[in-house]
């Protein structure tokens, strides 16, 4: 793990710039200014927001204050999830800073765990560490540690002390030389699209024939729906000819593949056109489309910057190679996964 | 995934199925709920109880231990039996939910529970404890399973109280070893639930015990021989 020290430090010191605003219906004696804070990704909301609490409580009366809780765009924030996880799940596609609303009443009992003290956070954190070690080492490493080691782990997190934390955590990250890894990999997969809070299953780091498993293997095994099948360039383009072919005849309708597109429909515009037609997905008439047509794929993002599994969108510019100069632009969103996107020009023949 | 474990998920589901069979026979109300994606599920029971005596909010001091009566009994009992000396609250009906899930990390069952009034107001842990007999409370505090915390239900995502599973195999192993010695078949779920349940107000009628020993001989030839092997290794 020592050669990964840079990565470990980057993960530990990750921060999210956040703006805390008091909920408008809270009763205040004077106006509350928003409070700005850099939140550590690896920590927990209720552990790092003492200053936020004090700031807003200054303008409130004691009797109007009960347990603090946080919300983002109407969703109560689960304090027992790491901050970085909450941000990635809910707000990563929005502009920074992360805007969080602070509440002091009407605690949402059905959604959030109570957090009456720091001890509760510590108990939760240690419980997670113990469960992870149950998977990695049958709990042997964590149980062999003394209470003071457990305390050091917690204090390291609480006080943002990388060295203090890793002095103990490195023991939890070791495995015997004869093994190729842990017994099972402790992981949880969180998605906003599922009802269940997370996916957690038993998964060995090495396959039965001795191959080291990759993250991709894990995802394919436990969460196949999240893995977009590798879509090589020609396939991405394969629907284009269909579209173009179908719309080849004058006044013809676009094929049903439009329904696969995002709910807000494809953005179809004519370059230089003043007005944009409203499209009803599934039906559209393209007047005066001329064949043959050339299509060029231009990514709307920088491929190397996209992490696997993230949403990306593809812009397609189509223009007739003959006849009146007219360009059609269509945009499709998909899940980027090990897809190498290159610019390609191809012809759609009849 | 793996079935070479001491108490794998399939074994868990099998014992739950047997348990539920008996529950259906005696009308005890347990049922199985599969998760939306059907990859796993849990066993659950909901029951309602009426609280007699003083209000839950502990106004004034109350000497008598508050006990819960099943709804039917409360309605049958003559009114004289209820002495309300403190601030009266109408007899409140409380909904209890108990869920039995499988933990693949600890490879044991885990008991999740929560209670609320009919209007949805949840009970705090201390209110739930009030319905538990003193002797169980003491045992719970001394026993190896001494942590009850509020946690997120892994399938539903809502807050529940949980009996921490990390010590379960410690107290279950002797139970299973002993049953092996006397060559009696044991339903792991029945034994486990009869130990941890009463501590949180969940009681099992005795007929579960006799049902368990009349169960089919083996879970499956393969499973029980693996279990025997693992028990020996302990």
XYZ file of N, CA and C in Angstrom, chain B residues 138-220:
249
model
N -32.334 -7.308 31.751
C -31.058 -7.545 32.433
C -30.179 -8.457 31.596
N -30.775 -9.527 31.117
C -30.031 -10.475 30.283
C -29.482 -9.803 29.049
N -30.309 -8.950 28.477
C -29.903 -8.273 27.252
C -28.680 -7.406 27.515
N -28.709 -6.707 28.644
C -27.597 -5.817 28.951
C -26.334 -6.599 29.269
N -26.502 -7.786 29.869
C -25.312 -8.568 30.235
C -24.833 -9.419 29.081
N -25.769 -9.802 28.271
C -25.496 -10.835 27.272
C -24.556 -10.398 26.171
N -24.134 -11.344 25.384
C -23.184 -11.030 24.313
C -23.801 -10.220 23.189
N -25.076 -10.153 23.146
C -25.721 -9.419 22.073
C -26.167 -8.069 22.595
N -25.242 -7.354 23.211
C -25.699 -6.235 24.007
C -25.779 -4.896 23.298
N -25.836 -4.921 21.999
C -25.964 -3.627 21.349
C -27.228 -3.538 20.525
N -28.076 -2.603 20.867
C -29.204 -2.268 20.011
C -28.942 -0.874 19.489
N -28.910 -0.744 18.194
C -28.701 0.587 17.625
C -29.742 0.834 16.548
N -29.860 2.097 16.190
C -30.752 2.425 15.084
C -29.934 2.324 13.811
N -30.470 1.611 12.819
C -29.741 1.486 11.559
C -30.691 1.528 10.390
N -30.113 1.681 9.223
C -30.915 1.689 8.000
C -31.199 0.252 7.591
N -32.453 -0.063 7.328
C -32.836 -1.388 6.859
C -32.185 -1.605 5.487
N -31.406 -2.692 5.319
C -30.631 -2.844 4.080
C -31.464 -3.051 2.819
N -32.736 -3.435 2.988
C -33.552 -3.631 1.794
C -34.556 -2.492 1.610
N -35.149 -2.034 2.718
C -36.166 -0.993 2.615
C -35.593 0.419 2.711
N -34.450 0.572 3.382
C -33.831 1.883 3.490
C -34.349 2.755 4.619
N -35.313 2.260 5.427
C -35.858 3.087 6.508
C -35.170 2.785 7.829
N -35.260 3.718 8.795
C -34.639 3.477 10.100
C -35.347 2.364 10.883
N -34.563 1.437 11.389
C -35.059 0.362 12.238
C -34.099 0.236 13.412
N -34.553 -0.420 14.479
C -33.627 -0.796 15.543
C -33.101 -2.181 15.218
N -31.825 -2.409 15.583
C -31.183 -3.669 15.214
C -30.423 -4.245 16.392
N -30.548 -5.558 16.549
C -29.692 -6.263 17.504
C -28.418 -6.627 16.762
N -27.289 -6.115 17.242
C -26.067 -6.284 16.468
C -25.669 -7.746 16.280
N -25.350 -8.129 15.058
C -25.128 -9.548 14.762
C -23.739 -10.085 15.072
N -22.806 -9.248 15.488
C -21.431 -9.753 15.528
C -21.209 -10.836 16.562
N -22.103 -10.942 17.561
C -21.879 -11.976 18.577
C -22.784 -13.192 18.394
N -23.636 -13.137 17.369
C -24.629 -14.203 17.210
C -24.001 -15.592 17.128
N -22.966 -15.734 16.297
C -22.413 -17.083 16.138
C -21.816 -17.571 17.441
N -21.373 -16.647 18.284
C -20.832 -17.040 19.601
C -21.853 -17.777 20.436
N -23.096 -17.246 20.493
C -24.053 -17.937 21.349
C -24.835 -19.012 20.607
N -24.801 -19.001 19.293
C -25.524 -20.027 18.542
C -24.729 -21.324 18.406
N -23.424 -21.218 18.356
C -22.618 -22.425 18.152
C -22.860 -23.482 19.235
N -22.851 -23.122 20.517
C -23.121 -24.148 21.532
C -24.502 -24.788 21.376
N -25.478 -23.975 20.984
C -26.834 -24.498 20.802
C -26.834 -25.577 19.732
N -26.164 -25.280 18.632
C -26.160 -26.222 17.511
C -25.308 -27.445 17.829
N -24.184 -27.218 18.504
C -23.303 -28.339 18.865
C -24.044 -29.299 19.773
N -24.762 -28.727 20.710
C -25.491 -29.553 21.663
C -26.592 -30.359 20.973
N -27.266 -29.725 20.054
C -28.366 -30.442 19.392
C -27.811 -31.583 18.561
N -26.615 -31.357 18.045
C -25.957 -32.435 17.299
C -25.678 -33.625 18.209
N -25.129 -33.287 19.387
C -24.753 -34.346 20.347
C -25.936 -35.225 20.680
N -27.080 -34.564 20.952
C -28.238 -35.362 21.340
C -29.049 -35.752 20.109
N -28.437 -35.535 18.970
C -29.006 -35.983 17.704
C -30.435 -35.502 17.458
N -30.624 -34.254 17.780
C -31.940 -33.668 17.550
C -31.831 -32.625 16.453
N -32.826 -32.575 15.598
C -32.791 -31.569 14.550
C -33.247 -30.226 15.077
N -32.555 -29.231 14.670
C -32.844 -27.898 15.169
C -33.032 -26.945 14.008
N -34.068 -26.160 14.089
C -34.221 -25.081 13.125
C -33.464 -23.888 13.680
N -32.371 -23.526 13.002
C -31.511 -22.435 13.460
C -32.312 -21.182 13.750
N -33.238 -20.859 12.870
C -34.012 -19.624 13.021
C -34.884 -19.695 14.271
N -35.502 -20.844 14.492
C -36.356 -20.991 15.671
C -35.530 -20.808 16.940
N -34.386 -21.486 17.001
C -33.542 -21.384 18.206
C -33.067 -19.959 18.405
N -32.561 -19.372 17.355
C -32.005 -18.021 17.442
C -33.083 -17.017 17.856
N -34.242 -17.087 17.214
C -35.291 -16.122 17.491
C -35.857 -16.298 18.903
N -35.841 -17.538 19.379
C -36.354 -17.756 20.734
C -35.401 -17.170 21.777
N -34.129 -16.999 21.391
C -33.150 -16.405 22.311
C -33.213 -14.886 22.268
N -33.185 -14.310 21.063
C -33.087 -12.848 20.969
C -34.434 -12.138 20.980
N -35.475 -12.861 20.543
C -36.790 -12.230 20.402
C -37.358 -11.638 21.675
N -37.434 -12.440 22.765
C -38.074 -11.945 23.982
C -37.444 -10.663 24.509
N -36.169 -10.469 24.248
C -35.492 -9.272 24.732
C -36.079 -8.011 24.114
N -36.731 -8.149 22.989
C -37.303 -6.968 22.353
C -38.810 -7.124 22.183
N -39.396 -7.927 23.065
C -40.855 -8.011 23.078
C -41.447 -9.001 22.108
N -40.607 -9.843 21.518
C -41.122 -10.800 20.549
C -41.057 -12.190 21.156
N -42.219 -12.800 21.357
C -42.251 -14.119 21.969
C -42.690 -15.182 20.991
N -42.094 -16.351 21.129
C -42.470 -17.463 20.260
C -43.271 -18.492 21.054
N -44.450 -18.837 20.570
C -45.192 -19.927 21.207
C -44.351 -21.201 21.229
N -44.531 -21.991 22.278
C -43.707 -23.189 22.465
C -43.825 -24.205 21.335
N -44.946 -24.169 20.643
C -45.139 -25.197 19.607
C -44.073 -25.133 18.521
N -43.385 -24.008 18.391
C -42.301 -23.915 17.416
C -41.206 -24.927 17.730
N -40.968 -25.125 19.020
C -39.881 -26.018 19.424
C -40.184 -27.444 19.017
N -41.405 -27.871 19.276
C -41.754 -29.244 18.915
C -41.813 -29.392 17.402
N -42.237 -28.361 16.731
C -42.295 -28.421 15.264
C -40.897 -28.596 14.704
N -39.936 -27.882 15.277
C -38.558 -27.924 14.770
C -37.986 -29.322 14.839
N -38.274 -30.021 15.932
C -37.664 -31.348 16.039
C -38.383 -32.378 15.195
N -39.561 -32.009 14.696
C -40.239 -32.934 13.798
C -39.944 -32.618 12.338
N -39.132 -31.607 12.135
C -38.817 -31.194 10.765
C -38.161 -32.302 9.975
N -38.151 -32.130 8.694
C -37.465 -33.080 7.816
C -36.060 -33.336 8.351
N -35.605 -34.537 8.198
C -34.334 -34.978 8.784
C -33.171 -34.039 8.542
N -32.890 -33.769 7.293
C -31.740 -32.931 6.989
C -32.159 -31.744 6.149
N -31.421 -30.720 6.246
C -31.673 -29.548 5.391
C -31.547 -30.016 3.954
N -30.400 -30.576 3.671
C -30.189 -31.335 2.442
C -28.932 -32.092 2.750
